[in-house]
Short mmCIF file of C-alpha atoms and ligand atoms in Angstrom, two decimals:
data_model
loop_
_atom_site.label_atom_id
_atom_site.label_comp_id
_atom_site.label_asym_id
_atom_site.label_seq_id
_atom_site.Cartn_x
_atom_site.Cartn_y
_atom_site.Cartn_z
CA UNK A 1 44.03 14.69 110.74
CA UNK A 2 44.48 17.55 108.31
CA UNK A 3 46.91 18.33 106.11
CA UNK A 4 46.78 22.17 105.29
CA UNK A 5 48.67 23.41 102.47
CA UNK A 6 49.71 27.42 101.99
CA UNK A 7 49.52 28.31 98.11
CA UNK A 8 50.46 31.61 98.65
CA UNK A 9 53.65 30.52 100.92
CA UNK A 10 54.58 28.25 97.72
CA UNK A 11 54.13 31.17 95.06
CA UNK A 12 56.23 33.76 97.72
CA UNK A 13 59.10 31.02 98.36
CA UNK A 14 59.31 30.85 94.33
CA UNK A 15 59.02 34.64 94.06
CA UNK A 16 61.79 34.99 96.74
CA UNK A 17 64.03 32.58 94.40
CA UNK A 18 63.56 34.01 91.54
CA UNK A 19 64.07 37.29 92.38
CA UNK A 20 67.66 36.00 93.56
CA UNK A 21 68.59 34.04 91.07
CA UNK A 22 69.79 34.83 87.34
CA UNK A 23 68.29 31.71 85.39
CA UNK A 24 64.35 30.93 85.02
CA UNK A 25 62.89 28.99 87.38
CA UNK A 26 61.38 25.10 86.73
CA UNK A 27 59.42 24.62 89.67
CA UNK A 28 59.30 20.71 90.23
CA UNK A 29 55.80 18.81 91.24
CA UNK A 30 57.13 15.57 91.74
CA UNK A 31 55.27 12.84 94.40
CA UNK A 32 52.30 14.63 94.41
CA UNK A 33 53.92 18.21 94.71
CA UNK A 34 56.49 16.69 97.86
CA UNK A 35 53.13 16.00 99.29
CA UNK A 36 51.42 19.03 99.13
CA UNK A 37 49.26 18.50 95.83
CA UNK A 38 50.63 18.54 92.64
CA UNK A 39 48.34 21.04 90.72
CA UNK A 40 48.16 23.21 93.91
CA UNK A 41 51.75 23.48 94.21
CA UNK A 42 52.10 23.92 90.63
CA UNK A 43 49.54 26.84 90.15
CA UNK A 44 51.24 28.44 93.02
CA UNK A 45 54.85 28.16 91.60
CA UNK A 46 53.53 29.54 87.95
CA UNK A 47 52.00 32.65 90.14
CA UNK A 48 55.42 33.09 92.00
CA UNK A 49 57.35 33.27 88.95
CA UNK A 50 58.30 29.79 87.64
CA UNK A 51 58.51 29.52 84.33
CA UNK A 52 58.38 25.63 83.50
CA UNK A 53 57.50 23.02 85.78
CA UNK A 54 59.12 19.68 86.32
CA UNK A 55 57.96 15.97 87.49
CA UNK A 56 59.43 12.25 86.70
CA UNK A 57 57.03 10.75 84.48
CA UNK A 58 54.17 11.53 81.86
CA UNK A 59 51.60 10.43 84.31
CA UNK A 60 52.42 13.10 86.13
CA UNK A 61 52.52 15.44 83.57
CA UNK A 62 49.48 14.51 81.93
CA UNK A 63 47.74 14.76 85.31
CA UNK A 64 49.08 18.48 85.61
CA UNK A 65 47.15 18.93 81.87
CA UNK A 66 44.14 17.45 83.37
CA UNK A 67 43.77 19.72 85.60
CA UNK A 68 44.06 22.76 83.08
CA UNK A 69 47.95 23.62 83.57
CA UNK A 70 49.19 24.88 80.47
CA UNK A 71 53.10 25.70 81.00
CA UNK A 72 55.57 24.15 79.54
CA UNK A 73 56.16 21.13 81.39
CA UNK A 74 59.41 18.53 81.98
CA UNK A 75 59.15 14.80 82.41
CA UNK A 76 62.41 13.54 83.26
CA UNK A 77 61.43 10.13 82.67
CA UNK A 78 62.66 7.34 84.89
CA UNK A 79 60.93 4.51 83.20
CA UNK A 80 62.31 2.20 81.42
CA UNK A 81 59.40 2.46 78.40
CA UNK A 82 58.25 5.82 78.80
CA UNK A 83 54.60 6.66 77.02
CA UNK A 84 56.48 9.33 74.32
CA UNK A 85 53.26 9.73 71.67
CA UNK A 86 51.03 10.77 75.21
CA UNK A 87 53.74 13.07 75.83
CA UNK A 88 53.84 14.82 72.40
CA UNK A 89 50.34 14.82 72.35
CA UNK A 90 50.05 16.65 76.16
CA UNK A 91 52.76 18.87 74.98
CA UNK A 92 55.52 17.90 77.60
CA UNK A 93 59.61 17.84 76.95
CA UNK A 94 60.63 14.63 77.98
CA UNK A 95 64.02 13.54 79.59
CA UNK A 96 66.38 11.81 77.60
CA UNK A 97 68.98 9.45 79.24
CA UNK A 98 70.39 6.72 76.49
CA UNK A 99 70.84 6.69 73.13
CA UNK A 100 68.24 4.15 72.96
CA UNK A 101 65.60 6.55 74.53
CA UNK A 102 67.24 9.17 71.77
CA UNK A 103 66.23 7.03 68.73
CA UNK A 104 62.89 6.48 70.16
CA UNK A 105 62.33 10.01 71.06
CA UNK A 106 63.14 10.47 67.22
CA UNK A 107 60.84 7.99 65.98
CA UNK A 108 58.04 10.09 67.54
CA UNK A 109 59.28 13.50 66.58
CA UNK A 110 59.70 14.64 71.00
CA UNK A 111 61.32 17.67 72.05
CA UNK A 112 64.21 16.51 74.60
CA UNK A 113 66.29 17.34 77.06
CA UNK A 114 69.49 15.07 77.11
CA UNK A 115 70.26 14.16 80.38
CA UNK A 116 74.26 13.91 81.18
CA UNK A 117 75.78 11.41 84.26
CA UNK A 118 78.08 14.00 85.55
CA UNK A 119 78.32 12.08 88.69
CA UNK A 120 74.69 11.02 90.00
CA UNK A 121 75.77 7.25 88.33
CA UNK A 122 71.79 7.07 87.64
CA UNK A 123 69.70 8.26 84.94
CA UNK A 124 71.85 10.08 82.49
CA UNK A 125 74.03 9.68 79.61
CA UNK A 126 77.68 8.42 80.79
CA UNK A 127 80.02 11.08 79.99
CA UNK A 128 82.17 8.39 78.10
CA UNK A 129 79.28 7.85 76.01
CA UNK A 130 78.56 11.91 76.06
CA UNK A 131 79.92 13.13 72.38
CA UNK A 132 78.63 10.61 70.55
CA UNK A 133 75.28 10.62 71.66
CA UNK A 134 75.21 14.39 71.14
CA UNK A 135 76.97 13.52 67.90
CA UNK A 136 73.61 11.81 67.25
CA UNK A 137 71.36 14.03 68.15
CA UNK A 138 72.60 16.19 65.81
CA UNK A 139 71.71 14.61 62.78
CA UNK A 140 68.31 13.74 64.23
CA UNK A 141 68.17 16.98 65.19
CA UNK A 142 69.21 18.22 61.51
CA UNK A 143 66.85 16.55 59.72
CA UNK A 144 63.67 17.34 61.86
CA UNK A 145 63.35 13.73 64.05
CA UNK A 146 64.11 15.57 67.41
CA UNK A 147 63.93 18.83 68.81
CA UNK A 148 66.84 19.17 71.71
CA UNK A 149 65.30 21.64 73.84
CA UNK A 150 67.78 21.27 77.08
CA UNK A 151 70.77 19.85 78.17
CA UNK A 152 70.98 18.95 82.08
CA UNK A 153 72.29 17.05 84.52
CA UNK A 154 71.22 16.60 88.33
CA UNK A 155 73.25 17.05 91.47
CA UNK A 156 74.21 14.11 93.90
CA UNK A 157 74.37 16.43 96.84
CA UNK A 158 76.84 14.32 98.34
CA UNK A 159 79.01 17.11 99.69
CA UNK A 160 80.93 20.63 98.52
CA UNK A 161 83.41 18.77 96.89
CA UNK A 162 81.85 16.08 94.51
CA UNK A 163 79.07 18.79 93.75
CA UNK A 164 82.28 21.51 92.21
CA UNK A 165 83.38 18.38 90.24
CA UNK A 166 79.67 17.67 88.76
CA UNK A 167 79.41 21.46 88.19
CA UNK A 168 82.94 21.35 86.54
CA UNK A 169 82.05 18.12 84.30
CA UNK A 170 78.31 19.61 83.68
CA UNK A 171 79.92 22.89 81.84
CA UNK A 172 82.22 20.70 79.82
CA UNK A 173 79.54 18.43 78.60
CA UNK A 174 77.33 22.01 77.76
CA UNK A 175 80.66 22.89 75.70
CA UNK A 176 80.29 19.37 73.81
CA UNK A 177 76.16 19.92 73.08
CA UNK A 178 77.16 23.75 72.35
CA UNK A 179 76.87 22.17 68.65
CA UNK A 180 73.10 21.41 69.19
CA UNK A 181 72.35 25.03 70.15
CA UNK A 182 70.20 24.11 73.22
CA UNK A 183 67.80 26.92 74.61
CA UNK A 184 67.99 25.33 78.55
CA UNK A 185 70.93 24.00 80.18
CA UNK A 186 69.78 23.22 83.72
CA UNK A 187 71.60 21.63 86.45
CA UNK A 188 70.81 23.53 90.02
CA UNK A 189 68.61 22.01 92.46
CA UNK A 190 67.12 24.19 95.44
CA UNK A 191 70.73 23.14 97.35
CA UNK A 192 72.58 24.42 94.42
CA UNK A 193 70.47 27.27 93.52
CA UNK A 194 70.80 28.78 96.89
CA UNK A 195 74.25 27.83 97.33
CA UNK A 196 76.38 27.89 93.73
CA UNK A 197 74.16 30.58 92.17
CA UNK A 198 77.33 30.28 89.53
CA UNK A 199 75.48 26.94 88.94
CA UNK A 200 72.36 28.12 87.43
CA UNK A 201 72.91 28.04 83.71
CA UNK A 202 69.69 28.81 81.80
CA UNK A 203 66.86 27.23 84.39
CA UNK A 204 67.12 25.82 88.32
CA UNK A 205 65.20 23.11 88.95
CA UNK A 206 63.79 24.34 92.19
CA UNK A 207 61.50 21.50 94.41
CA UNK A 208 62.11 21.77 97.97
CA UNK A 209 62.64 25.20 98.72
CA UNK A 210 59.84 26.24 97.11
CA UNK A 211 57.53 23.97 100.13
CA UNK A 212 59.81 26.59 102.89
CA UNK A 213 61.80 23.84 103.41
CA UNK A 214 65.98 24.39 103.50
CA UNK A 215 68.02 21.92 101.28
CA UNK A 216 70.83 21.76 103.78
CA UNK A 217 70.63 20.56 106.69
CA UNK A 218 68.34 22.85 108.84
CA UNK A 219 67.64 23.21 112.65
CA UNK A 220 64.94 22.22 114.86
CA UNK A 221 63.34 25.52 114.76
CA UNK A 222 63.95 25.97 110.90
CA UNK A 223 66.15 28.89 111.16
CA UNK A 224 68.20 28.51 107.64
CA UNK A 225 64.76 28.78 105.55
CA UNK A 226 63.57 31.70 107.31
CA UNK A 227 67.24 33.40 106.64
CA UNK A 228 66.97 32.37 103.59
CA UNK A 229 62.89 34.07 103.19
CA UNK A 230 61.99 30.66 102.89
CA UNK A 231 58.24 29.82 104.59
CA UNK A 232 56.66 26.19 105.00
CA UNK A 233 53.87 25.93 103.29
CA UNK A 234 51.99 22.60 105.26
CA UNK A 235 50.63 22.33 108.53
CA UNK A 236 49.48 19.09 110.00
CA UNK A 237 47.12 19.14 113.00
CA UNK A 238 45.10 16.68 114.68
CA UNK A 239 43.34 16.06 117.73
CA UNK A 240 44.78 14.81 120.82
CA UNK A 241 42.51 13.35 123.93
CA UNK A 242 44.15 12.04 127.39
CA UNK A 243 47.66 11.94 125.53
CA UNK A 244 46.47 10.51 122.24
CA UNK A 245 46.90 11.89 118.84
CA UNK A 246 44.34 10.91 116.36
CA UNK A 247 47.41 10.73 113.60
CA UNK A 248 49.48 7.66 113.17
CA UNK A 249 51.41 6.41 110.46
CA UNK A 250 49.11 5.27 108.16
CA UNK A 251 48.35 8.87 107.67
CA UNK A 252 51.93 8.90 106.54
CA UNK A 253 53.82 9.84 109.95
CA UNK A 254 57.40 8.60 110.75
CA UNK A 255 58.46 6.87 113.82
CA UNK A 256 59.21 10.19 115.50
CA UNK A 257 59.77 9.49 119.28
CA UNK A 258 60.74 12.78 120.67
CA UNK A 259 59.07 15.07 118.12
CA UNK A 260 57.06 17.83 119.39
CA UNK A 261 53.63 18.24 118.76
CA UNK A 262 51.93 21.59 120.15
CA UNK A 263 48.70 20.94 122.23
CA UNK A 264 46.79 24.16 122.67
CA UNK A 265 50.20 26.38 123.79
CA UNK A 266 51.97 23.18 124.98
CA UNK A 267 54.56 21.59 123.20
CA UNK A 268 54.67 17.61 123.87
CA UNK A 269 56.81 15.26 122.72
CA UNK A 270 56.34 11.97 120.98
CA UNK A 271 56.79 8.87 122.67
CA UNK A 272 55.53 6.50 119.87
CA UNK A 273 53.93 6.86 116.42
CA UNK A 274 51.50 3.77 116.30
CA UNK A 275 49.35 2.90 113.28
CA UNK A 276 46.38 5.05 113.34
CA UNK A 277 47.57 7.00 116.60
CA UNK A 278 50.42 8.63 118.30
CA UNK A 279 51.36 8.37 122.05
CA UNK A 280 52.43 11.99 123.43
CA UNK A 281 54.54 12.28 126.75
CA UNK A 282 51.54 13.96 128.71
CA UNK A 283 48.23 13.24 129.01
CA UNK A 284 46.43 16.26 127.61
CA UNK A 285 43.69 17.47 125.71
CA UNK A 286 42.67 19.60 122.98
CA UNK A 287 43.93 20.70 119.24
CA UNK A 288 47.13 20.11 117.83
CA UNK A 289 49.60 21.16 115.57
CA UNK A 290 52.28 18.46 114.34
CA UNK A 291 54.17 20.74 111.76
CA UNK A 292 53.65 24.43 110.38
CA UNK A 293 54.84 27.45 110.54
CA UNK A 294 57.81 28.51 113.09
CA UNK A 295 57.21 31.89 112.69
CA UNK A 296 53.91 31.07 114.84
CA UNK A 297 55.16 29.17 117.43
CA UNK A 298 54.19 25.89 115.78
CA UNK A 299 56.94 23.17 115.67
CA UNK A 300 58.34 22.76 112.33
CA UNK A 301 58.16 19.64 109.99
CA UNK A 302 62.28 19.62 110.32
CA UNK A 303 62.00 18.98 113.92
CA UNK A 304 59.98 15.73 113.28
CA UNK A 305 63.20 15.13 110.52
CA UNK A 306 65.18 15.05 112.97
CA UNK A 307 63.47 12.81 115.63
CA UNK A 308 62.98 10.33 112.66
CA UNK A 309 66.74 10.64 111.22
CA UNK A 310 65.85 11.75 108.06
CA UNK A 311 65.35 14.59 105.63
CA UNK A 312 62.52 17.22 105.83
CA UNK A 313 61.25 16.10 102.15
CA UNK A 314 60.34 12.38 103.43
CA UNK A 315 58.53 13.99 106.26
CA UNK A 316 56.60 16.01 103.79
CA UNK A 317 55.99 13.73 101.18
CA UNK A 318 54.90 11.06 103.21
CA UNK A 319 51.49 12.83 104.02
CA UNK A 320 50.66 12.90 100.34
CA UNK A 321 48.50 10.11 100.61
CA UNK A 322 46.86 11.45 102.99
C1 LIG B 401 63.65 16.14 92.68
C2 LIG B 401 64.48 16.76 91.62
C3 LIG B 401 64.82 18.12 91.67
C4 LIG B 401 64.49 19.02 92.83
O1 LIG B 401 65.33 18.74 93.92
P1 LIG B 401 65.24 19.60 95.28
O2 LIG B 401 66.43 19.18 96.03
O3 LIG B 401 63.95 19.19 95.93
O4 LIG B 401 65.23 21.02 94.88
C5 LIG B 401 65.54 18.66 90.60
N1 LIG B 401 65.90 17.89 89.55
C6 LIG B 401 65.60 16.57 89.48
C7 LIG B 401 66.06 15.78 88.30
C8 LIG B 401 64.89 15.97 90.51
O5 LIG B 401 64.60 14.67 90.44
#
């Protein structure tokens, strides 16, 4: 098995969505860069325009510093008991969700971005609970505890019409935190920012996309991300002898039956993803390509999405252990 990842298809997907949208760009590295390596896919997004660079925790972030990034970086912080001195130190905004992570953001002197619920009903500040916590980070704010950075909120992506009210609710909260002057309000994912480019405040949070991989529901073939200029950037391939493919799930593969897998020119289906192998339909021979690049007759990692009933970012990020 080999997992082949395209820099330079990362850093043209980011070029392509920067060039189209208004706001800058925070590429986001998350799970190992959706699978594709988190420093490789963050050095590419940095060439291709991105101008910050966002992941979940400071592990992450302070892995990115390891190895020698130096843009500003985002943790949005989903821990409970985040590591806030390491993040100071390592230079990295954290995300701020409570009041209770506020006050101990202050303690430690972090530059924030305050997180607002507009809908997601994880990870944010309740919007009930929105004025006075901005209330508070104002006087923190005033007398030097915390620096608040950004204001955001993320999308649920649960369809057109709960995503107008977050947008809706996301530009009232900005109104409320207008009083804390924040340089970044953020809010678009790669959905939003190709969809509701009215969306993108200050900075899109771009992940997704930026691996050539639509947001929204795309076809076999991956039509909607090459309309859209988007190109995958990971190919899979393997070896396949008398019908079996030397990839299974352990190698981070999804039961798949019915996915096609390209043998020399042949494309074969799946019949079952075992552990450390996978059973194709015919018994051939030779090199194979699981998932690449459309655009060169290979079958494309949406196709296996949709044999497994899921989402082209789980069959991506999967093969990050890889
Ligand atoms: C994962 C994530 C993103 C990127 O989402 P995509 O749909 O992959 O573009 C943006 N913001 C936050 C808070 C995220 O967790």
């Amino acid at each position: 098995m080999e997992r082949q990842v395209d820099a330079a298809a990362i850093a043209g997907n980011v070029a392509t969505i920067v060039a189209g949208c208004d706001a800058l760009v925070c590429g986001v590295v998350k799970a190992d860069g959706y699978g594709h390596g988190a420093d490789v896919a963050a050095r590419a997004m940095l060439e291709g325009g991105a101008s910050w660079l966002g992941v979940v925790d400071v592990a992450e972030a302070l892995a990115l510093r390891a190895a020698g990034v130096d843009a500003p970086i985002l943790a949005w912080l989903h821990a409970a008991d985040p590591d806030l001195l390491t993040a100071i130190e390592a230079g990295v905004d954290v995300g701020v969700s409570s009041l209770a992570q506020l006050e101990a953001a202050a303690l430690v002197g972090a530059t924030v971005h305050l997180k607002v619920d507009t809908g997601l009903g994880r990870n944010g500040v309740p919007l009930g609970q929105w004025s006075a916590v901005v209330e508070r980070a104002a006087v923190l704010q005033a007398s030097g505890a915390v620096r608040v950075r950004g204001v955001f909120s993320h999308l649920a992506g649960a369809g057109d019409a709960s995503d107008a009210a977050q947008v809706t609710a996301f530009a009232e909260a900005c109104a409320v935190a207008a009083v804390l002057e924040p340089e970044l309000r953020h809010l678009a994912n790669s959905s939003a920012t190709l969809a509701l480019p009215g969306a993108a405040h200050d900075m899109v949070r771009v992940g997704i996309a930026a691996y050539g991989i639509h947001p929204d529901g795309d076809d076999a073939e991956g039509s909607a991300a090459t309309a859209a200029g988007l190109r995958p950037a990971m190919r899979v391939t393997g070896t396949v002898r008398d019908g079996v493919l030397d990839v299974g799930a352990r190698h981070g593969l999804l039961p798949a039956s019915g996915a096609p897998v390209l043998v020399g020119d042949r494309v074969v289906p799946v019949v079952e993803v075992c552990a450390t192998s996978t059973a194709l339909a015919e018994s051939v021979s030779g090199d194979a390509v699981l998932w690449g690049d459309p655009a060169r007759g290979e079958p494309s990692a949406i196709a296996w999405a949709i044999a497994a009933d899921t989402i082209g970012y789980e069959v991506v990020t999967r093969m990050a252990a890889a």
